[in-house]
Coordinates of C-alpha atoms in Angstrom, one line a residue:
M1 CA 36.7 28.1 7.8
T2 CA 38.0 26.9 4.2
D3 CA 34.7 26.4 1.8
T4 CA 34.9 23.1 2.1
Q5 CA 34.1 23.5 4.9
D6 CA 31.3 25.9 5.6
A7 CA 28.2 24.2 6.2
V8 CA 30.4 22.5 9.7
A9 CA 29.6 23.8 12.5
S10 CA 31.0 24.7 15.4
D11 CA 31.7 22.2 18.5
S12 CA 28.8 24.8 20.2
G13 CA 26.2 22.7 19.2
A14 CA 24.3 25.2 16.8
A15 CA 23.6 24.1 13.3
P16 CA 24.7 26.2 10.4
D17 CA 21.4 28.3 10.5
G18 CA 20.7 28.0 14.4
G19 CA 18.7 24.5 14.6
T20 CA 21.1 21.4 17.3
I21 CA 23.3 19.3 16.0
K22 CA 21.7 15.8 16.2
I23 CA 25.1 13.5 15.5
R24 CA 29.6 15.1 15.7
L25 CA 32.1 13.0 14.3
E26 CA 35.2 13.9 15.3
D27 CA 39.2 12.7 13.3
L28 CA 36.9 9.4 12.3
A29 CA 39.1 6.9 10.8
K30 CA 39.4 3.6 9.8
R31 CA 42.2 1.7 9.0
F32 CA 41.8 -2.0 7.2
P33 CA 44.1 -4.7 8.0
G34 CA 46.5 -5.2 5.1
Q35 CA 45.3 -1.7 3.4
Q36 CA 48.5 0.9 3.6
E37 CA 45.6 3.8 3.1
P38 CA 43.4 4.2 6.0
A39 CA 39.6 3.9 4.2
V40 CA 38.1 6.9 5.9
D41 CA 41.2 9.2 7.6
D42 CA 40.6 11.6 9.5
L43 CA 36.3 13.1 9.2
T44 CA 35.3 14.9 11.3
L45 CA 31.7 16.7 10.3
E46 CA 28.4 18.0 12.6
I47 CA 24.1 16.8 11.2
P48 CA 22.0 18.7 12.1
E49 CA 19.2 17.3 13.6
G50 CA 15.8 16.5 11.3
E51 CA 17.6 16.7 8.1
I52 CA 18.4 14.7 5.2
V53 CA 22.6 14.0 4.7
I54 CA 23.7 13.0 1.9
F55 CA 26.9 11.3 1.8
V56 CA 27.7 10.7 -2.1
G57 CA 30.8 10.5 -4.6
P58 CA 32.9 8.1 -6.3
S59 CA 32.7 4.2 -5.5
G60 CA 35.6 3.1 -3.0
C61 CA 35.3 6.6 -1.5
G62 CA 34.4 5.2 2.1
K63 CA 30.9 7.0 2.1
T64 CA 29.7 3.8 3.9
T65 CA 32.0 3.4 5.7
T66 CA 31.1 6.2 6.8
M67 CA 27.5 5.3 7.2
K68 CA 28.4 2.0 9.1
M69 CA 30.6 3.9 11.6
I70 CA 28.0 5.6 13.2
N71 CA 26.3 1.9 14.5
R72 CA 29.0 0.5 14.5
I73 CA 28.7 -1.9 12.0
I74 CA 31.8 -1.6 11.7
E75 CA 33.9 -0.3 14.4
P76 CA 35.9 2.8 13.6
S77 CA 39.9 3.1 13.9
S78 CA 39.5 6.1 15.9
G79 CA 37.7 9.5 16.2
R80 CA 34.7 9.6 18.5
I81 CA 30.7 9.3 17.5
Y82 CA 28.7 12.1 19.7
L83 CA 24.9 11.6 19.6
D84 CA 22.8 13.8 21.2
G85 CA 26.6 15.1 22.8
E86 CA 26.8 12.0 24.1
D87 CA 29.8 10.1 23.0
V88 CA 28.8 6.5 21.8
T89 CA 31.7 5.6 20.8
K90 CA 32.3 2.9 23.6
V91 CA 28.5 2.5 24.6
N92 CA 27.4 -1.5 24.0
P93 CA 26.8 -1.6 20.2
D94 CA 23.7 -3.5 20.2
H95 CA 22.0 -0.9 22.3
L96 CA 23.0 1.3 21.0
R97 CA 21.6 0.6 17.3
R98 CA 18.1 0.5 19.0
R99 CA 18.1 3.4 18.8
I100 CA 19.1 4.0 15.3
G101 CA 17.2 2.9 12.1
Y102 CA 19.2 1.2 9.3
V103 CA 17.6 0.6 5.5
I104 CA 19.7 -1.2 3.1
Q105 CA 19.1 -1.6 0.0
Q106 CA 18.9 -4.6 -0.8
I107 CA 16.2 -4.7 2.1
G108 CA 17.2 -7.4 4.0
L109 CA 14.1 -8.3 4.8
F110 CA 13.7 -11.8 7.0
P111 CA 12.4 -13.7 4.1
H112 CA 10.0 -16.6 6.0
A113 CA 8.4 -13.9 8.4
T114 CA 5.2 -12.2 7.2
I115 CA 5.5 -8.6 7.3
A116 CA 4.1 -8.1 10.1
S117 CA 7.2 -9.9 11.7
N118 CA 9.3 -8.3 10.0
I119 CA 8.0 -4.8 10.8
A120 CA 8.0 -6.2 14.3
T121 CA 11.7 -7.4 14.8
V122 CA 12.8 -4.3 17.0
P123 CA 10.3 -3.8 19.6
K124 CA 10.1 -7.3 20.2
L125 CA 14.1 -7.3 21.3
L126 CA 12.5 -4.7 23.5
G127 CA 10.5 -6.2 25.3
W128 CA 7.5 -4.7 24.4
K129 CA 3.7 -5.8 25.0
K130 CA 2.5 -7.6 22.3
E131 CA -0.6 -4.9 21.7
S132 CA 1.9 -2.3 21.5
I133 CA 3.4 -3.8 18.4
S134 CA 0.3 -4.8 16.9
E135 CA -0.7 -0.8 16.7
R136 CA 2.6 -0.5 15.8
V137 CA 3.1 -2.6 12.9
D138 CA -1.0 -1.1 11.2
E139 CA 0.5 2.3 12.1
L140 CA 3.7 2.3 9.7
L141 CA 2.2 -0.2 7.4
E142 CA -0.3 2.8 6.4
M143 CA 2.2 5.7 6.6
V144 CA 4.3 3.8 4.0
G145 CA 0.8 3.9 2.1
M146 CA 0.7 0.0 3.0
D147 CA -3.3 -1.1 3.7
P148 CA -2.6 -3.7 7.2
G149 CA -5.4 -5.3 6.6
Q150 CA -3.9 -6.8 2.9
Y151 CA -0.5 -5.9 3.7
R152 CA 0.2 -7.4 7.4
N153 CA 0.5 -11.2 6.7
R154 CA 2.0 -11.2 3.5
Y155 CA 5.8 -12.7 3.3
P156 CA 8.3 -10.9 0.9
K157 CA 8.3 -12.9 -2.0
E158 CA 4.8 -11.7 -2.3
L159 CA 5.2 -7.9 -2.6
S160 CA 6.8 -6.2 -5.6
G161 CA 10.4 -4.5 -5.1
G162 CA 8.9 -0.7 -4.3
Q163 CA 6.7 -2.7 -1.3
R164 CA 9.3 -4.5 -0.1
Q165 CA 11.6 -1.1 -0.1
R166 CA 8.7 0.5 2.3
V167 CA 8.5 -2.2 4.0
G168 CA 11.9 -1.4 5.1
V169 CA 11.5 1.3 5.7
A170 CA 8.9 0.5 8.5
R171 CA 10.8 -2.0 9.8
A172 CA 13.9 1.1 10.3
M173 CA 11.3 3.0 11.6
S174 CA 9.4 0.6 14.6
A175 CA 10.7 1.2 17.4
D176 CA 10.8 5.3 16.7
P177 CA 14.7 6.2 16.6
D178 CA 16.1 9.6 16.3
V179 CA 18.2 8.6 13.9
M180 CA 18.0 6.7 10.4
L181 CA 20.5 5.6 7.8
M182 CA 19.9 4.7 4.4
D183 CA 22.0 3.0 2.0
E184 CA 21.3 3.9 -1.3
P185 CA 18.2 2.9 0.2
F186 CA 16.5 2.7 -3.9
G187 CA 19.1 2.1 -5.5
A188 CA 18.0 -1.7 -6.5
I189 CA 14.3 -0.4 -8.1
D190 CA 13.7 0.4 -11.4
P191 CA 14.0 4.3 -12.2
I192 CA 9.7 5.1 -12.4
T193 CA 9.2 3.6 -9.2
R194 CA 12.0 4.7 -7.4
D195 CA 10.7 8.7 -8.4
R196 CA 7.8 7.6 -6.7
L197 CA 9.0 6.2 -4.1
Q198 CA 11.9 9.4 -3.1
N199 CA 8.4 11.5 -3.5
E200 CA 6.6 9.7 -0.9
F201 CA 9.7 9.8 1.7
L202 CA 9.7 13.6 1.3
R203 CA 6.4 13.5 1.9
L204 CA 6.9 10.8 5.7
Q205 CA 10.0 13.2 5.8
E206 CA 8.0 16.6 6.0
R207 CA 5.3 15.0 9.0
I208 CA 8.4 12.6 11.2
K209 CA 11.2 14.9 10.9
K210 CA 13.8 12.6 11.4
T211 CA 17.7 13.3 11.2
I212 CA 18.3 10.5 8.6
I213 CA 22.4 9.9 6.6
F214 CA 21.6 8.6 3.3
V215 CA 23.8 7.4 0.9
T216 CA 24.0 7.5 -2.8
H217 CA 26.4 7.7 -6.2
D218 CA 24.2 9.0 -8.2
I219 CA 23.9 13.1 -7.6
D220 CA 20.5 13.7 -8.8
E221 CA 19.4 11.6 -6.2
A222 CA 21.7 14.0 -3.4
I223 CA 20.0 17.2 -4.9
K224 CA 16.8 15.3 -4.5
M225 CA 16.6 14.1 -1.5
G226 CA 18.6 16.5 0.4
D227 CA 18.7 19.1 2.8
R228 CA 22.2 19.3 3.2
I229 CA 24.6 17.2 1.0
A230 CA 28.8 16.0 1.5
I231 CA 30.5 15.6 -1.7
L232 CA 33.4 13.5 -0.4
R233 CA 36.6 12.7 -1.7
E234 CA 38.9 9.3 -1.6
Q235 CA 39.1 8.4 1.9
S236 CA 35.4 10.5 2.3
H237 CA 37.2 13.9 2.4
I238 CA 35.5 16.6 2.6
A239 CA 35.2 18.9 -1.1
Q240 CA 32.0 20.2 -0.2
F241 CA 29.6 19.6 3.0
D242 CA 26.4 22.0 2.1
T243 CA 23.3 22.5 0.8
P244 CA 22.3 21.7 -2.4
E245 CA 21.2 24.9 -4.4
R246 CA 24.9 26.7 -2.9
I247 CA 26.3 23.4 -4.1
L248 CA 25.1 23.9 -7.5
V249 CA 25.5 28.0 -7.6
N250 CA 28.8 27.4 -6.0
P251 CA 31.0 24.5 -6.7
A252 CA 33.5 24.3 -4.1
D253 CA 36.4 23.6 -6.7
D254 CA 36.5 21.7 -9.5
F255 CA 36.7 17.6 -8.6
V256 CA 33.2 19.1 -7.1
A257 CA 32.2 20.2 -10.6
D258 CA 33.4 17.7 -12.3
F259 CA 30.7 15.4 -9.9
I260 CA 27.9 17.7 -10.4
G261 CA 28.8 17.1 -14.7
R262 CA 26.4 19.2 -17.2
G263 CA 23.1 20.1 -16.8
A264 CA 23.7 21.8 -14.4
S265 CA 20.2 24.2 -14.9
L266 CA 18.3 21.2 -15.5
K267 CA 19.5 19.8 -11.7
R268 CA 18.0 23.0 -10.1
L269 CA 14.7 21.7 -11.1
S270 CA 14.9 19.4 -8.2
L271 CA 15.5 22.2 -6.1
S272 CA 12.2 23.6 -6.6
R273 CA 8.5 21.1 -5.7
V274 CA 5.3 21.8 -7.4
R275 CA 4.5 23.8 -4.1
D276 CA 6.6 26.0 -4.8
V277 CA 4.8 27.5 -7.8
E278 CA 2.1 28.8 -9.1
L279 CA -0.7 26.5 -10.5
H280 CA -2.9 27.0 -13.5
Q281 CA -6.5 25.8 -13.5
W282 CA -8.4 24.2 -16.0
P283 CA -11.6 23.3 -17.3
T284 CA -13.4 20.5 -15.7
V285 CA -16.6 18.7 -15.7
E286 CA -17.7 15.6 -13.4
Q287 CA -18.6 12.2 -15.1
G288 CA -22.1 12.3 -15.0
A289 CA -21.8 15.5 -17.0
S290 CA -23.7 16.0 -20.2
H291 CA -22.0 16.1 -24.4
D292 CA -23.7 20.0 -23.8
E293 CA -21.9 20.8 -21.1
V294 CA -18.5 19.9 -22.5
N295 CA -18.8 21.6 -25.8
R296 CA -20.0 24.8 -23.7
L297 CA -16.6 24.1 -21.8
L298 CA -14.6 24.0 -24.9
A299 CA -16.2 26.8 -26.8
E300 CA -15.9 29.2 -23.2
S301 CA -12.0 28.0 -23.2
D302 CA -8.8 27.9 -25.4
K303 CA -8.1 25.0 -24.5
S304 CA -7.9 21.6 -26.9
A305 CA -9.6 19.3 -23.9
V306 CA -11.7 18.9 -21.4
L307 CA -10.2 17.3 -17.9
V308 CA -12.9 14.9 -16.3
L309 CA -12.8 13.9 -12.6
D310 CA -14.7 11.5 -10.8
S311 CA -16.6 12.5 -7.4
Q312 CA -14.3 12.6 -5.3
R313 CA -12.3 15.0 -8.3
R314 CA -10.1 12.3 -9.4
P315 CA -8.2 12.7 -12.3
V316 CA -9.8 9.7 -14.7
K317 CA -10.1 11.9 -18.7
W318 CA -9.3 13.8 -21.3
V319 CA -11.5 14.1 -23.6
N320 CA -12.2 16.1 -26.2
A321 CA -14.6 17.4 -29.0
D322 CA -13.2 14.7 -31.6
H323 CA -14.0 12.1 -29.0
L324 CA -17.5 13.1 -28.0
R325 CA -18.8 12.9 -32.3
R326 CA -17.0 10.3 -32.3
A327 CA -18.6 8.6 -29.2
G328 CA -22.8 9.8 -30.4
D329 CA -24.6 11.6 -27.1
G330 CA -25.1 8.0 -25.6
S331 CA -22.2 7.0 -23.7
S332 CA -20.2 7.8 -20.5
L333 CA -17.5 10.0 -19.9
S334 CA -16.0 7.5 -18.7
E335 CA -15.7 5.3 -21.3
L336 CA -14.7 8.6 -23.8
G337 CA -11.1 9.9 -23.8
L338 CA -7.1 9.8 -23.0
P339 CA -6.4 8.7 -19.1
A340 CA -5.9 10.6 -16.8
E341 CA -1.9 10.7 -17.2
A342 CA 0.9 12.9 -15.5
V343 CA 0.1 12.9 -11.9
V344 CA 1.8 14.6 -9.5
Q345 CA 1.7 15.4 -5.5
P346 CA 2.9 19.0 -4.2
N347 CA 6.4 17.7 -2.9
A348 CA 7.0 16.3 -6.8
T349 CA 9.4 17.9 -7.6
L350 CA 9.5 19.8 -11.3
S351 CA 12.1 17.4 -12.4
D352 CA 9.7 14.7 -11.9
T353 CA 7.0 16.8 -12.9
L354 CA 8.1 17.8 -16.0
N355 CA 9.5 13.8 -17.0
E356 CA 6.1 13.5 -16.3
M357 CA 5.1 16.5 -19.0
L358 CA 7.3 15.5 -21.0
S359 CA 5.1 12.0 -22.1
A360 CA 1.0 13.2 -21.7
R361 CA -1.1 13.8 -23.9
Y362 CA -1.5 17.8 -23.8
S363 CA 1.9 18.6 -22.3
T364 CA 1.2 18.9 -18.8
A365 CA 0.6 17.5 -15.6
I366 CA -1.9 16.8 -13.6
V367 CA -1.7 18.1 -9.9
V368 CA -3.4 16.3 -6.5
D369 CA -3.4 16.4 -3.1
S370 CA -3.1 13.4 -1.0
S371 CA -6.8 12.6 -1.2
N372 CA -6.0 12.2 -5.0
A373 CA -8.4 15.1 -5.8
Y374 CA -7.4 18.1 -8.4
Q375 CA -5.6 21.1 -7.4
G376 CA -5.0 22.3 -10.7
I377 CA -2.2 22.7 -13.5
V378 CA 1.5 22.7 -13.9
D379 CA 2.7 23.8 -18.1
I380 CA 5.4 23.9 -19.8
D381 CA 5.3 28.0 -19.2
T382 CA 5.3 27.1 -15.0
I383 CA 8.6 25.1 -16.4
N384 CA 10.4 27.9 -18.1
E385 CA 9.9 30.6 -16.0
T386 CA 11.5 28.5 -13.5
V387 CA 14.3 28.2 -14.6
R388 CA 14.5 31.9 -16.0
S389 CA 13.8 32.4 -12.6
L390 CA 16.8 30.3 -11.1
R391 CA 18.9 31.8 -13.5
R392 CA 18.3 35.4 -12.0
A393 CA 19.4 35.0 -9.0
E394 CA 22.5 33.3 -9.8
Q395 CA 22.9 35.8 -12.2
G396 CA 22.3 38.9 -8.7
R397 CA 24.5 36.1 -7.4
L398 CA 27.2 36.4 -9.9
R399 CA 26.6 40.3 -10.2
G400 CA 26.5 40.6 -5.9
E401 CA 30.0 38.7 -5.8
D402 CA 31.3 41.2 -8.2
E403 CA 30.5 44.0 -6.4
D404 CA 32.2 42.5 -3.1
E405 CA 35.8 41.8 -4.9
D406 CA 35.5 45.4 -6.2
R407 CA 34.9 47.0 -3.0

């Protein structure tokens, strides 16, 4: 195999890491009428089960056309599409689409239908019973972090962009498809909401383990979201199909290196997550603690503030000695100090954590679990050590390659 194909499995049905191939594209091509060149030219690619595979490349390279051919919104001009080993190129396209969830950038919710009705679209087409549909709607709303009692009877216009996007994901999952297609799903959302939705979706994927094909034009999003990335040239020719780490460390050619761009070291922070690093602890007190207890903790610690937690150990405030002096003895800790911002969960990337940390009062990010209970702290020293470790690993790899060449 060539360098640009080394992550494409053979016809044996086994993925490169020994897993199962879920989707196989074989000599897939699309030629639109009136165009001299094909939009997609003889693409062969194997997509492992349970992974997020990113299609990324310059505008007009054919990545969205390729994805739409997989569920035959666009019919291929030639080639074959295999799903679980079955050639689905000639099957009823409506039946095929019901096996594949689809999320688009503009979400495409029906504006005059409630959120529950939007999510229930495919189960209704499949003839599910009303009770089963209602249970599934509530289950999916809870899964994407939206209270069913609060949201199921609302309309899309009553939701924020981020909430509509979550409903779009829920609708795509309504019939529990094995495969999901996501066409720039977070592209029309503000950067802060996009980061949060990306993290939420990655956390969700840890549970559902769907096979996902995800189209984006953003290499940073590709690195963050993908188990594997297909970097495409024009006509969906594969420049490199590999893991994010190998693409960053060993780009196949100048096209890939230019597409990645500068700052590869910082991009590698998207390969590491908070759960992968050792957390530090910070002096904490509950909201009902006395001022004397806070002063004692400050005296015993090398920190300039304590972190105040509520009764469920959720971060509330940063309080330091100046706050106590200005407030007097009778004030509650919850009324003092600065808000406990820069809060991340274990599945957040270190890149996202660094962004949060740069705006934080104490140059730290507070790590909480899924219940928002305090777990520990990530500080700038943790980030620096991770960068140094990545650099040492790359240097070791390069030395190993040099030794192999010398042999």
